[in-house]
Tab-separated table of C-alpha atoms in Angstrom:
chain	number	residue	atom	x	y	z
A	9	MET	CA	-22.226	9.595	1.236
A	10	LYS	CA	-21.837	6.825	-1.311
A	11	PRO	CA	-22.775	3.239	-0.501
A	12	LYS	CA	-19.920	1.028	0.670
A	13	LYS	CA	-19.995	-1.082	-2.500
A	14	ASN	CA	-19.498	1.882	-4.833
A	15	ARG	CA	-16.814	3.315	-2.600
A	16	ASP	CA	-14.829	0.081	-2.789
A	17	SER	CA	-15.096	-0.080	-6.578
A	18	ASP	CA	-14.023	3.575	-6.854
A	19	ARG	CA	-11.066	2.829	-4.617
A	20	ARG	CA	-9.949	0.004	-6.902
A	21	SER	CA	-10.227	2.229	-9.979
A	22	THR	CA	-8.259	5.044	-8.363
A	23	ASP	CA	-5.619	2.573	-7.195
A	24	ARG	CA	-5.233	1.322	-10.769
A	25	ARG	CA	-4.936	4.823	-12.242
A	26	CYS	CA	-2.646	6.210	-9.532
A	27	ALA	CA	-0.770	3.041	-8.666
A	28	ASP	CA	2.626	4.782	-8.733
A	29	VAL	CA	1.407	8.070	-7.245
A	30	SER	CA	0.615	8.351	-3.553
A	31	ILE	CA	-2.964	9.606	-3.377
A	32	THR	CA	-3.610	12.594	-1.146
A	33	PHE	CA	-7.098	13.454	0.060
A	34	GLU	CA	-7.507	16.310	-2.449
A	35	ASP	CA	-6.153	14.251	-5.326
A	36	ARG	CA	-8.537	11.450	-4.465
A	37	ARG	CA	-11.444	13.909	-4.537
A	38	LYS	CA	-10.397	15.041	-8.011
A	39	VAL	CA	-10.142	11.453	-9.238
A	40	ASN	CA	-13.550	10.668	-7.763
A	41	ARG	CA	-14.937	13.647	-9.683
A	42	ARG	CA	-13.448	12.256	-12.898
A	43	LEU	CA	-14.942	8.834	-12.203
A	44	GLY	CA	-18.343	10.451	-11.654
A	45	ILE	CA	-18.082	12.312	-14.964
A	46	ASP	CA	-16.909	9.183	-16.788
A	47	ARG	CA	-19.859	7.225	-15.416
A	48	ARG	CA	-22.350	9.801	-16.720
A	49	HIS	CA	-21.046	9.479	-20.276
């Protein structure tokens, strides 16, 4: 499990990217994966 701080920041990023799209649990997982990959680079 991620720390609460990181989770909140991820949530803000996902909200910005998918502001118009309602985020489902699976979609959110995919976005989180993208964020993780982006952070590595």
